[in-house]
């Protein structure tokens, strides 16, 4: 097991010749490989095959991808405005559910009138995400019960953001403050981001962690073995409904059934006030082979297909609170979200 | 993919020299291997490592295992009563959650005073289970909605019983009656009985089937894509609470949240009227490596542990009905279960 990890996302060089470094998360925890990308195609491919994943990290990577794509397009002639618009549309189409991708790309388009400004905006998004992670950690840490067990789903740490993470940033901050607790990490089928990535990040930090199958959480809650659930989000609607990695919604149902506090941890860049409810969030369906095979090993009989929705949507009434860099939002979320977005962005 | 399967359990020969054939389910769907066993140790090993699994199948296999173990013990001298008691205790200890194991073994102990009677009782349990499967299929088939989609969990078919199955027997019977429907099979981590075994059994029968990750069911119910949930059970308490493969309880929570009918399908041999509620059902915890590795491929970082409860318990208030060979039991279950056990056994 690697005892430290390179940066999830880094940019080296200037706007004219710089390149993007992405840690290839598909190979973790067994191999540490850093991709060095100089085209938007390379970034889109990395996003589609989940070499980089996690809503905030996708946003930052896409912003840098826009620098690379626009730079390349300009060498073939045409205006900056045309080039950046075309590259932006291609990047935004890479994954549909996480709103951070479109948010970061459109923010860059609106802010930049040349490559230098574009890289500056991408770097700003990068550093703002780092700061937002720190803010979420700070606001959320007091929620972690001393001596308790925290359940988390998918990966929401340094590998999912440009900083300390979202839900995992809360755990890192609580641990640094001296709180002691245990973590149960849902393995998070099909791609096992919990077993592969969350377990790795928590182990590197020395936080006691055990993996569980996704279906095991409800039974453990019923037996009183979980005191807090923390998840990230890929998109929060105006009413507090939120999309997150498939398997999040059943956790929220189980938490509600057993009065276990259920907190979402997400930066304001993950909120989409244009959607009234979660019903409007597009849910990505990915390839069946992600379900029917693991690491080249066929699990199901040949010829058997699979449904593979990558996300699900949890209704706001199951959410205890939403931890953001602007503080913890509480129900009624329509009001607290509106206020946070007015103040925070 | 094998297009037909040998019998899950078969006995060949008489009480003096006969042996037990078990289809090794750990190798499916890729390899079809039949074990030929002549010792109780071999049967216990097959039960512990899940070469034979499914509550009813475990009961039948254990009854035959008792024949093999008692026969071997008698060659070393001692009385039949001592030999059968000692072998019974060893077999019952093999797995704690499914009550059918203890039920079948104790029934044999009570019925037999020599090896010939013991084999006769084991054969009777075997054929009664076949008949119970047919009865559950017959009673349950009308529940299957024409043109609808049925969700099931783990494996509850011919591989889990000595007959057509429990929940899958209902699907087989409905299909034979000409009803047309689709099935979503939960893959059922950690050991993937859904992806490996249920998908295989349904495909062999020509029933359209797709696999889903266990965490995906709730989101699909929310989107109206599932009209019925059918599961088996390993033990039903007197009040209708029931234990089943881990991941069943969150399905029941999701079904209740979306008014999807949730039926348990179980023979009367799975009922344990001595337990007032599900809180008294022992939940087996299995080895962490079942979670952290698949088919020899390490999923989690080295050194990371796992919790691995093999079952969870679903409270009766989430259950629409329990399909048995004696008919469909409805709430209040305390009364309907008591009546069924009075009449049916």
PDB file of N, CA and C in Angstrom, chain A residues 1 29-30 184 187 189-190 192 195-196 199-200 203 210-213 215-216 218-220 222-223 225 246-247 249-250 253-254 257-258 283 285 291 294-295 297-302 304-307 309 312, chain B residues 1 29-30 184 187 189-190 192 195-196 199-200 203 210-213 215-216 218-220 223 225 246-247 249-250 253-254 257-258 283 285 291 294-295 297-302 304-307 309 312:
ATOM      1  N   UNK A   1       0.852  -1.199   0.000  1.00  0.00           N
ATOM      2  CA  UNK A   1       0.000   0.000   0.000  1.00  0.00           C
ATOM      3  C   UNK A   1       0.884   1.244   0.000  1.00  0.00           C
ATOM      4  N   UNK A  29      -5.709   0.787  -5.551  1.00  0.00           N
ATOM      5  CA  UNK A  29      -4.574   1.125  -4.688  1.00  0.00           C
ATOM      6  C   UNK A  29      -3.277   0.416  -5.073  1.00  0.00           C
ATOM      7  N   UNK A  30      -3.296  -0.346  -6.170  1.00  0.00           N
ATOM      8  CA  UNK A  30      -2.141  -1.215  -6.426  1.00  0.00           C
ATOM      9  C   UNK A  30      -1.020  -0.524  -7.185  1.00  0.00           C
ATOM     10  N   UNK A 184     -16.485   3.069   8.828  1.00  0.00           N
ATOM     11  CA  UNK A 184     -16.877   1.975   7.946  1.00  0.00           C
ATOM     12  C   UNK A 184     -17.001   2.577   6.547  1.00  0.00           C
ATOM     13  N   UNK A 187     -17.938  -0.350   0.259  1.00  0.00           N
ATOM     14  CA  UNK A 187     -17.015  -0.641  -0.839  1.00  0.00           C
ATOM     15  C   UNK A 187     -17.398   0.117  -2.118  1.00  0.00           C
ATOM     16  N   UNK A 189     -19.851  -0.544  -4.942  1.00  0.00           N
ATOM     17  CA  UNK A 189     -19.932  -1.180  -6.262  1.00  0.00           C
ATOM     18  C   UNK A 189     -20.633  -0.241  -7.231  1.00  0.00           C
ATOM     19  N   UNK A 190     -20.305  -0.288  -8.551  1.00  0.00           N
ATOM     20  CA  UNK A 190     -19.446  -1.320  -9.133  1.00  0.00           C
ATOM     21  C   UNK A 190     -17.947  -1.023  -9.108  1.00  0.00           C
ATOM     22  N   UNK A 192     -15.925   0.307  -6.826  1.00  0.00           N
ATOM     23  CA  UNK A 192     -15.195   0.060  -5.586  1.00  0.00           C
ATOM     24  C   UNK A 192     -14.341   1.232  -5.127  1.00  0.00           C
ATOM     25  N   UNK A 195     -13.672   0.791  -1.320  1.00  0.00           N
ATOM     26  CA  UNK A 195     -12.676  -0.221  -0.942  1.00  0.00           C
ATOM     27  C   UNK A 195     -11.284   0.168  -1.436  1.00  0.00           C
ATOM     28  N   UNK A 196     -11.222   0.752  -2.631  1.00  0.00           N
ATOM     29  CA  UNK A 196      -9.914   1.038  -3.228  1.00  0.00           C
ATOM     30  C   UNK A 196      -9.335   2.367  -2.750  1.00  0.00           C
ATOM     31  N   UNK A 199     -10.562   3.636   1.631  1.00  0.00           N
ATOM     32  CA  UNK A 199      -9.788   2.840   2.591  1.00  0.00           C
ATOM     33  C   UNK A 199      -8.318   3.252   2.536  1.00  0.00           C
ATOM     34  N   UNK A 200      -7.810   3.500   1.347  1.00  0.00           N
ATOM     35  CA  UNK A 200      -6.413   3.917   1.180  1.00  0.00           C
ATOM     36  C   UNK A 200      -6.157   5.269   1.843  1.00  0.00           C
ATOM     37  N   UNK A 203      -6.384   5.007   5.647  1.00  0.00           N
ATOM     38  CA  UNK A 203      -5.266   4.239   6.198  1.00  0.00           C
ATOM     39  C   UNK A 203      -3.990   5.082   6.204  1.00  0.00           C
ATOM     40  N   UNK A 210     -12.681   0.022   8.351  1.00  0.00           N
ATOM     41  CA  UNK A 210     -13.025  -1.285   7.810  1.00  0.00           C
ATOM     42  C   UNK A 210     -13.951  -1.082   6.617  1.00  0.00           C
ATOM     43  N   UNK A 211     -13.823  -1.967   5.646  1.00  0.00           N
ATOM     44  CA  UNK A 211     -14.686  -1.937   4.467  1.00  0.00           C
ATOM     45  C   UNK A 211     -15.915  -2.793   4.755  1.00  0.00           C
ATOM     46  N   UNK A 212     -17.065  -2.387   4.220  1.00  0.00           N
ATOM     47  CA  UNK A 212     -18.246  -3.262   4.256  1.00  0.00           C
ATOM     48  C   UNK A 212     -18.871  -3.302   2.870  1.00  0.00           C
ATOM     49  N   UNK A 213     -19.616  -4.356   2.595  1.00  0.00           N
ATOM     50  CA  UNK A 213     -20.413  -4.393   1.377  1.00  0.00           C
ATOM     51  C   UNK A 213     -21.528  -3.362   1.499  1.00  0.00           C
ATOM     52  N   UNK A 215     -24.572  -3.416   0.880  1.00  0.00           N
ATOM     53  CA  UNK A 215     -25.835  -3.890   1.441  1.00  0.00           C
ATOM     54  C   UNK A 215     -25.799  -4.117   2.943  1.00  0.00           C
ATOM     55  N   UNK A 216     -24.616  -4.020   3.545  1.00  0.00           N
ATOM     56  CA  UNK A 216     -24.482  -4.353   4.967  1.00  0.00           C
ATOM     57  C   UNK A 216     -24.794  -3.180   5.885  1.00  0.00           C
ATOM     58  N   UNK A 218     -27.349  -1.081   6.338  1.00  0.00           N
ATOM     59  CA  UNK A 218     -28.653  -0.972   7.005  1.00  0.00           C
ATOM     60  C   UNK A 218     -28.719  -1.887   8.226  1.00  0.00           C
ATOM     61  N   UNK A 219     -28.257  -3.120   8.071  1.00  0.00           N
ATOM     62  CA  UNK A 219     -28.281  -4.061   9.185  1.00  0.00           C
ATOM     63  C   UNK A 219     -27.398  -3.598  10.337  1.00  0.00           C
ATOM     64  N   UNK A 220     -26.249  -2.997  10.017  1.00  0.00           N
ATOM     65  CA  UNK A 220     -25.362  -2.498  11.068  1.00  0.00           C
ATOM     66  C   UNK A 220     -25.986  -1.296  11.780  1.00  0.00           C
ATOM     67  N   UNK A 222     -29.182  -0.917  12.185  1.00  0.00           N
ATOM     68  CA  UNK A 222     -30.233  -1.487  13.024  1.00  0.00           C
ATOM     69  C   UNK A 222     -29.651  -2.017  14.334  1.00  0.00           C
ATOM     70  N   UNK A 223     -28.400  -2.461  14.284  1.00  0.00           N
ATOM     71  CA  UNK A 223     -27.754  -3.003  15.479  1.00  0.00           C
ATOM     72  C   UNK A 223     -27.017  -1.927  16.278  1.00  0.00           C
ATOM     73  N   UNK A 225     -24.625   0.108  15.367  1.00  0.00           N
ATOM     74  CA  UNK A 225     -23.173   0.149  15.186  1.00  0.00           C
ATOM     75  C   UNK A 225     -22.681   1.355  14.393  1.00  0.00           C
ATOM     76  N   UNK A 246     -24.425   5.892  -6.784  1.00  0.00           N
ATOM     77  CA  UNK A 246     -25.478   4.906  -6.574  1.00  0.00           C
ATOM     78  C   UNK A 246     -25.241   4.157  -5.256  1.00  0.00           C
ATOM     79  N   UNK A 247     -26.319   3.975  -4.512  1.00  0.00           N
ATOM     80  CA  UNK A 247     -26.206   3.337  -3.210  1.00  0.00           C
ATOM     81  C   UNK A 247     -26.301   4.316  -2.059  1.00  0.00           C
ATOM     82  N   UNK A 249     -28.847   6.637  -1.682  1.00  0.00           N
ATOM     83  CA  UNK A 249     -30.251   6.747  -1.263  1.00  0.00           C
ATOM     84  C   UNK A 249     -30.649   5.654  -0.258  1.00  0.00           C
ATOM     85  N   UNK A 250     -30.319   4.372  -0.496  1.00  0.00           N
ATOM     86  CA  UNK A 250     -30.677   3.380   0.526  1.00  0.00           C
ATOM     87  C   UNK A 250     -30.002   3.633   1.870  1.00  0.00           C
ATOM     88  N   UNK A 253     -32.247   6.151   3.577  1.00  0.00           N
ATOM     89  CA  UNK A 253     -33.463   5.501   4.081  1.00  0.00           C
ATOM     90  C   UNK A 253     -33.187   4.765   5.386  1.00  0.00           C
ATOM     91  N   UNK A 254     -32.069   4.029   5.419  1.00  0.00           N
ATOM     92  CA  UNK A 254     -31.738   3.262   6.625  1.00  0.00           C
ATOM     93  C   UNK A 254     -31.405   4.193   7.781  1.00  0.00           C
ATOM     94  N   UNK A 257     -34.539   5.489   9.224  1.00  0.00           N
ATOM     95  CA  UNK A 257     -35.270   4.461   9.970  1.00  0.00           C
ATOM     96  C   UNK A 257     -34.682   4.247  11.358  1.00  0.00           C
ATOM     97  N   UNK A 258     -33.414   4.588  11.532  1.00  0.00           N
ATOM     98  CA  UNK A 258     -32.758   4.323  12.817  1.00  0.00           C
ATOM     99  C   UNK A 258     -32.245   5.595  13.494  1.00  0.00           C
ATOM    100  N   UNK A 283     -29.355  11.306 -14.533  1.00  0.00           N
ATOM    101  CA  UNK A 283     -28.621  10.203 -13.907  1.00  0.00           C
ATOM    102  C   UNK A 283     -27.866   9.438 -15.003  1.00  0.00           C
ATOM    103  N   UNK A 285     -26.086   6.595 -16.931  1.00  0.00           N
ATOM    104  CA  UNK A 285     -26.032   5.119 -16.958  1.00  0.00           C
ATOM    105  C   UNK A 285     -24.728   4.730 -17.629  1.00  0.00           C
ATOM    106  N   UNK A 291     -20.405  -3.727 -14.120  1.00  0.00           N
ATOM    107  CA  UNK A 291     -21.098  -4.558 -13.132  1.00  0.00           C
ATOM    108  C   UNK A 291     -20.741  -6.037 -13.303  1.00  0.00           C
ATOM    109  N   UNK A 294     -14.995  -7.697 -12.868  1.00  0.00           N
ATOM    110  CA  UNK A 294     -14.097  -6.924 -12.005  1.00  0.00           C
ATOM    111  C   UNK A 294     -12.677  -7.266 -12.409  1.00  0.00           C
ATOM    112  N   UNK A 295     -11.914  -6.236 -12.745  1.00  0.00           N
ATOM    113  CA  UNK A 295     -10.487  -6.415 -13.059  1.00  0.00           C
ATOM    114  C   UNK A 295     -10.283  -7.557 -14.055  1.00  0.00           C
ATOM    115  N   UNK A 297     -12.035 -10.111 -14.558  1.00  0.00           N
ATOM    116  CA  UNK A 297     -12.634 -11.374 -14.131  1.00  0.00           C
ATOM    117  C   UNK A 297     -14.147 -11.303 -14.328  1.00  0.00           C
ATOM    118  N   UNK A 298     -14.699 -12.167 -15.170  1.00  0.00           N
ATOM    119  CA  UNK A 298     -16.138 -12.181 -15.435  1.00  0.00           C
ATOM    120  C   UNK A 298     -16.874 -12.719 -14.212  1.00  0.00           C
ATOM    121  N   UNK A 299     -17.836 -11.948 -13.706  1.00  0.00           N
ATOM    122  CA  UNK A 299     -18.590 -12.374 -12.528  1.00  0.00           C
ATOM    123  C   UNK A 299     -19.859 -13.111 -12.937  1.00  0.00           C
ATOM    124  N   UNK A 300     -20.575 -12.567 -13.917  1.00  0.00           N
ATOM    125  CA  UNK A 300     -21.859 -13.123 -14.340  1.00  0.00           C
ATOM    126  C   UNK A 300     -21.644 -14.096 -15.494  1.00  0.00           C
ATOM    127  N   UNK A 301     -22.644 -14.940 -15.761  1.00  0.00           N
ATOM    128  CA  UNK A 301     -22.537 -15.834 -16.917  1.00  0.00           C
ATOM    129  C   UNK A 301     -22.405 -15.008 -18.205  1.00  0.00           C
ATOM    130  N   UNK A 302     -21.719 -15.555 -19.192  1.00  0.00           N
ATOM    131  CA  UNK A 302     -21.565 -14.866 -20.477  1.00  0.00           C
ATOM    132  C   UNK A 302     -22.945 -14.543 -21.040  1.00  0.00           C
ATOM    133  N   UNK A 304     -25.090 -12.289 -20.043  1.00  0.00           N
ATOM    134  CA  UNK A 304     -26.004 -11.623 -19.120  1.00  0.00           C
ATOM    135  C   UNK A 304     -25.695 -10.129 -19.085  1.00  0.00           C
ATOM    136  N   UNK A 305     -26.711  -9.308 -19.260  1.00  0.00           N
ATOM    137  CA  UNK A 305     -26.543  -7.865 -19.231  1.00  0.00           C
ATOM    138  C   UNK A 305     -26.732  -7.296 -17.844  1.00  0.00           C
ATOM    139  N   UNK A 306     -26.593  -5.992 -17.728  1.00  0.00           N
ATOM    140  CA  UNK A 306     -26.748  -5.325 -16.437  1.00  0.00           C
ATOM    141  C   UNK A 306     -27.277  -3.924 -16.646  1.00  0.00           C
ATOM    142  N   UNK A 307     -28.029  -3.442 -15.671  1.00  0.00           N
ATOM    143  CA  UNK A 307     -28.328  -2.016 -15.563  1.00  0.00           C
ATOM    144  C   UNK A 307     -27.244  -1.402 -14.688  1.00  0.00           C
ATOM    145  N   UNK A 309     -26.941   2.300 -13.405  1.00  0.00           N
ATOM    146  CA  UNK A 309     -27.054   3.721 -13.083  1.00  0.00           C
ATOM    147  C   UNK A 309     -25.917   4.095 -12.138  1.00  0.00           C
ATOM    148  N   UNK A 312     -27.719   7.860  -7.714  1.00  0.00           N
ATOM    149  CA  UNK A 312     -29.133   7.882  -7.372  1.00  0.00           C
ATOM    150  C   UNK A 312     -29.422   9.214  -6.705  1.00  0.00           C
TER     151      UNK A 312
ATOM    152  N   UNK B   1     -21.618 -20.403 -21.035  1.00  0.00           N
ATOM    153  CA  UNK B   1     -22.602 -20.600 -19.967  1.00  0.00           C
ATOM    154  C   UNK B   1     -23.225 -21.987 -20.101  1.00  0.00           C
ATOM    155  N   UNK B  29     -20.572 -19.412 -12.337  1.00  0.00           N
ATOM    156  CA  UNK B  29     -21.133 -20.064 -13.515  1.00  0.00           C
ATOM    157  C   UNK B  29     -20.092 -20.627 -14.477  1.00  0.00           C
ATOM    158  N   UNK B  30     -18.813 -20.552 -14.100  1.00  0.00           N
ATOM    159  CA  UNK B  30     -17.773 -20.862 -15.093  1.00  0.00           C
ATOM    160  C   UNK B  30     -17.434 -22.345 -15.162  1.00  0.00           C
ATOM    161  N   UNK B 184     -34.760  -8.153 -12.405  1.00  0.00           N
ATOM    162  CA  UNK B 184     -33.495  -7.534 -12.014  1.00  0.00           C
ATOM    163  C   UNK B 184     -32.937  -8.363 -10.863  1.00  0.00           C
ATOM    164  N   UNK B 187     -26.756  -8.297  -7.589  1.00  0.00           N
ATOM    165  CA  UNK B 187     -25.561  -9.137  -7.694  1.00  0.00           C
ATOM    166  C   UNK B 187     -25.259  -9.859  -6.379  1.00  0.00           C
ATOM    167  N   UNK B 189     -23.371  -8.870  -3.197  1.00  0.00           N
ATOM    168  CA  UNK B 189     -22.044  -8.934  -2.605  1.00  0.00           C
ATOM    169  C   UNK B 189     -22.162  -9.427  -1.166  1.00  0.00           C
ATOM    170  N   UNK B 190     -21.118 -10.115  -0.653  1.00  0.00           N
ATOM    171  CA  UNK B 190     -19.815 -10.273  -1.297  1.00  0.00           C
ATOM    172  C   UNK B 190     -19.691 -11.452  -2.259  1.00  0.00           C
ATOM    173  N   UNK B 192     -21.708 -12.770  -4.540  1.00  0.00           N
ATOM    174  CA  UNK B 192     -22.255 -12.620  -5.892  1.00  0.00           C
ATOM    175  C   UNK B 192     -23.174 -13.760  -6.311  1.00  0.00           C
ATOM    176  N   UNK B 195     -25.425 -12.472  -9.224  1.00  0.00           N
ATOM    177  CA  UNK B 195     -24.778 -12.353 -10.541  1.00  0.00           C
ATOM    178  C   UNK B 195     -24.361 -13.717 -11.077  1.00  0.00           C
ATOM    179  N   UNK B 196     -23.889 -14.594 -10.188  1.00  0.00           N
ATOM    180  CA  UNK B 196     -23.356 -15.874 -10.637  1.00  0.00           C
ATOM    181  C   UNK B 196     -24.449 -16.917 -10.813  1.00  0.00           C
ATOM    182  N   UNK B 199     -28.684 -15.226 -12.088  1.00  0.00           N
ATOM    183  CA  UNK B 199     -28.656 -14.872 -13.509  1.00  0.00           C
ATOM    184  C   UNK B 199     -28.546 -16.132 -14.365  1.00  0.00           C
ATOM    185  N   UNK B 200     -27.751 -17.088 -13.903  1.00  0.00           N
ATOM    186  CA  UNK B 200     -27.591 -18.349 -14.636  1.00  0.00           C
ATOM    187  C   UNK B 200     -28.903 -19.128 -14.679  1.00  0.00           C
ATOM    188  N   UNK B 203     -31.468 -17.355 -16.894  1.00  0.00           N
ATOM    189  CA  UNK B 203     -31.084 -17.397 -18.310  1.00  0.00           C
ATOM    190  C   UNK B 203     -31.345 -18.785 -18.891  1.00  0.00           C
ATOM    191  N   UNK B 210     -31.488  -8.927 -15.985  1.00  0.00           N
ATOM    192  CA  UNK B 210     -30.305  -8.077 -15.910  1.00  0.00           C
ATOM    193  C   UNK B 210     -29.826  -8.039 -14.471  1.00  0.00           C
ATOM    194  N   UNK B 211     -28.512  -7.937 -14.312  1.00  0.00           N
ATOM    195  CA  UNK B 211     -27.906  -7.829 -12.993  1.00  0.00           C
ATOM    196  C   UNK B 211     -27.819  -6.353 -12.621  1.00  0.00           C
ATOM    197  N   UNK B 212     -27.993  -6.049 -11.349  1.00  0.00           N
ATOM    198  CA  UNK B 212     -27.701  -4.696 -10.867  1.00  0.00           C
ATOM    199  C   UNK B 212     -26.837  -4.789  -9.618  1.00  0.00           C
ATOM    200  N   UNK B 213     -26.109  -3.718  -9.344  1.00  0.00           N
ATOM    201  CA  UNK B 213     -25.405  -3.637  -8.066  1.00  0.00           C
ATOM    202  C   UNK B 213     -26.437  -3.495  -6.956  1.00  0.00           C
ATOM    203  N   UNK B 215     -26.661  -1.664  -4.440  1.00  0.00           N
ATOM    204  CA  UNK B 215     -27.037  -0.302  -4.070  1.00  0.00           C
ATOM    205  C   UNK B 215     -27.937   0.391  -5.080  1.00  0.00           C
ATOM    206  N   UNK B 216     -28.157  -0.223  -6.235  1.00  0.00           N
ATOM    207  CA  UNK B 216     -28.918   0.436  -7.310  1.00  0.00           C
ATOM    208  C   UNK B 216     -30.428   0.250  -7.180  1.00  0.00           C
ATOM    209  N   UNK B 218     -32.739   0.802  -4.856  1.00  0.00           N
ATOM    210  CA  UNK B 218     -33.585   1.858  -4.280  1.00  0.00           C
ATOM    211  C   UNK B 218     -33.845   2.953  -5.311  1.00  0.00           C
ATOM    212  N   UNK B 219     -32.809   3.374  -6.024  1.00  0.00           N
ATOM    213  CA  UNK B 219     -32.978   4.413  -7.036  1.00  0.00           C
ATOM    214  C   UNK B 219     -33.890   3.964  -8.164  1.00  0.00           C
ATOM    215  N   UNK B 220     -33.791   2.695  -8.537  1.00  0.00           N
ATOM    216  CA  UNK B 220     -34.668   2.185  -9.604  1.00  0.00           C
ATOM    217  C   UNK B 220     -36.111   2.103  -9.113  1.00  0.00           C
ATOM    218  N   UNK B 223     -37.661   5.429  -9.354  1.00  0.00           N
ATOM    219  CA  UNK B 223     -38.009   5.807 -10.722  1.00  0.00           C
ATOM    220  C   UNK B 223     -39.116   4.925 -11.298  1.00  0.00           C
ATOM    221  N   UNK B 225     -39.281   1.696 -11.677  1.00  0.00           N
ATOM    222  CA  UNK B 225     -38.838   0.630 -12.575  1.00  0.00           C
ATOM    223  C   UNK B 225     -38.973  -0.772 -11.990  1.00  0.00           C
ATOM    224  N   UNK B 246     -27.462 -10.628   3.579  1.00  0.00           N
ATOM    225  CA  UNK B 246     -27.191  -9.206   3.824  1.00  0.00           C
ATOM    226  C   UNK B 246     -27.565  -8.387   2.576  1.00  0.00           C
ATOM    227  N   UNK B 247     -28.220  -7.270   2.830  1.00  0.00           N
ATOM    228  CA  UNK B 247     -28.701  -6.435   1.726  1.00  0.00           C
ATOM    229  C   UNK B 247     -30.185  -6.558   1.485  1.00  0.00           C
ATOM    230  N   UNK B 249     -32.592  -6.177   3.956  1.00  0.00           N
ATOM    231  CA  UNK B 249     -33.285  -5.150   4.746  1.00  0.00           C
ATOM    232  C   UNK B 249     -33.356  -3.808   4.001  1.00  0.00           C
ATOM    233  N   UNK B 250     -32.256  -3.317   3.416  1.00  0.00           N
ATOM    234  CA  UNK B 250     -32.388  -2.047   2.674  1.00  0.00           C
ATOM    235  C   UNK B 250     -33.347  -2.137   1.490  1.00  0.00           C
ATOM    236  N   UNK B 253     -36.767  -1.588   3.034  1.00  0.00           N
ATOM    237  CA  UNK B 253     -36.964  -0.174   3.356  1.00  0.00           C
ATOM    238  C   UNK B 253     -37.324   0.611   2.095  1.00  0.00           C
ATOM    239  N   UNK B 254     -36.603   0.348   1.009  1.00  0.00           N
ATOM    240  CA  UNK B 254     -36.860   1.078  -0.236  1.00  0.00           C
ATOM    241  C   UNK B 254     -38.231   0.710  -0.808  1.00  0.00           C
ATOM    242  N   UNK B 257     -40.840   2.531   1.036  1.00  0.00           N
ATOM    243  CA  UNK B 257     -40.847   3.969   0.722  1.00  0.00           C
ATOM    244  C   UNK B 257     -41.541   4.247  -0.607  1.00  0.00           C
ATOM    245  N   UNK B 258     -41.615   3.247  -1.476  1.00  0.00           N
ATOM    246  CA  UNK B 258     -42.189   3.467  -2.808  1.00  0.00           C
ATOM    247  C   UNK B 258     -43.393   2.572  -3.086  1.00  0.00           C
ATOM    248  N   UNK B 283     -26.769 -13.761  13.744  1.00  0.00           N
ATOM    249  CA  UNK B 283     -26.297 -13.308  12.438  1.00  0.00           C
ATOM    250  C   UNK B 283     -24.838 -13.734  12.267  1.00  0.00           C
ATOM    251  N   UNK B 285     -21.157 -13.841  11.070  1.00  0.00           N
ATOM    252  CA  UNK B 285     -20.137 -12.956  10.482  1.00  0.00           C
ATOM    253  C   UNK B 285     -19.102 -13.851   9.811  1.00  0.00           C
ATOM    254  N   UNK B 291     -14.906 -10.004   1.435  1.00  0.00           N
ATOM    255  CA  UNK B 291     -15.209  -8.632   1.011  1.00  0.00           C
ATOM    256  C   UNK B 291     -14.020  -7.994   0.295  1.00  0.00           C
ATOM    257  N   UNK B 294     -11.887 -10.602  -4.663  1.00  0.00           N
ATOM    258  CA  UNK B 294     -12.801 -11.369  -5.514  1.00  0.00           C
ATOM    259  C   UNK B 294     -11.966 -12.266  -6.406  1.00  0.00           C
ATOM    260  N   UNK B 295     -12.239 -13.565  -6.344  1.00  0.00           N
ATOM    261  CA  UNK B 295     -11.570 -14.519  -7.220  1.00  0.00           C
ATOM    262  C   UNK B 295     -10.058 -14.312  -7.215  1.00  0.00           C
ATOM    263  N   UNK B 297      -8.412 -11.714  -6.662  1.00  0.00           N
ATOM    264  CA  UNK B 297      -7.984 -10.345  -6.985  1.00  0.00           C
ATOM    265  C   UNK B 297      -8.241  -9.452  -5.770  1.00  0.00           C
ATOM    266  N   UNK B 298      -7.184  -8.852  -5.227  1.00  0.00           N
ATOM    267  CA  UNK B 298      -7.330  -7.982  -4.060  1.00  0.00           C
ATOM    268  C   UNK B 298      -8.002  -6.682  -4.466  1.00  0.00           C
ATOM    269  N   UNK B 299      -9.115  -6.334  -3.788  1.00  0.00           N
ATOM    270  CA  UNK B 299      -9.823  -5.101  -4.110  1.00  0.00           C
ATOM    271  C   UNK B 299      -9.330  -3.942  -3.251  1.00  0.00           C
ATOM    272  N   UNK B 300      -9.171  -4.180  -1.980  1.00  0.00           N
ATOM    273  CA  UNK B 300      -8.809  -3.133  -1.031  1.00  0.00           C
ATOM    274  C   UNK B 300      -7.290  -3.099  -0.858  1.00  0.00           C
ATOM    275  N   UNK B 301      -6.766  -2.002  -0.321  1.00  0.00           N
ATOM    276  CA  UNK B 301      -5.333  -1.942  -0.042  1.00  0.00           C
ATOM    277  C   UNK B 301      -4.940  -3.040   0.949  1.00  0.00           C
ATOM    278  N   UNK B 302      -3.716  -3.527   0.836  1.00  0.00           N
ATOM    279  CA  UNK B 302      -3.233  -4.556   1.752  1.00  0.00           C
ATOM    280  C   UNK B 302      -3.353  -4.065   3.181  1.00  0.00           C
ATOM    281  N   UNK B 304      -6.087  -3.685   4.979  1.00  0.00           N
ATOM    282  CA  UNK B 304      -7.397  -3.138   5.325  1.00  0.00           C
ATOM    283  C   UNK B 304      -8.348  -4.289   5.653  1.00  0.00           C
ATOM    284  N   UNK B 305      -9.014  -4.199   6.790  1.00  0.00           N
ATOM    285  CA  UNK B 305      -9.958  -5.226   7.198  1.00  0.00           C
ATOM    286  C   UNK B 305     -11.362  -4.928   6.726  1.00  0.00           C
ATOM    287  N   UNK B 306     -12.283  -5.806   7.048  1.00  0.00           N
ATOM    288  CA  UNK B 306     -13.679  -5.629   6.647  1.00  0.00           C
ATOM    289  C   UNK B 306     -14.588  -6.228   7.696  1.00  0.00           C
ATOM    290  N   UNK B 307     -15.777  -5.674   7.818  1.00  0.00           N
ATOM    291  CA  UNK B 307     -16.866  -6.331   8.525  1.00  0.00           C
ATOM    292  C   UNK B 307     -17.646  -7.120   7.495  1.00  0.00           C
ATOM    293  N   UNK B 309     -20.972  -9.195   7.921  1.00  0.00           N
ATOM    294  CA  UNK B 309     -22.186  -9.898   8.354  1.00  0.00           C
ATOM    295  C   UNK B 309     -22.837 -10.535   7.129  1.00  0.00           C
ATOM    296  N   UNK B 312     -28.881 -10.023   7.230  1.00  0.00           N
ATOM    297  CA  UNK B 312     -29.476  -8.964   8.024  1.00  0.00           C
ATOM    298  C   UNK B 312     -30.908  -9.377   8.337  1.00  0.00           C
TER     299      UNK B 312
END
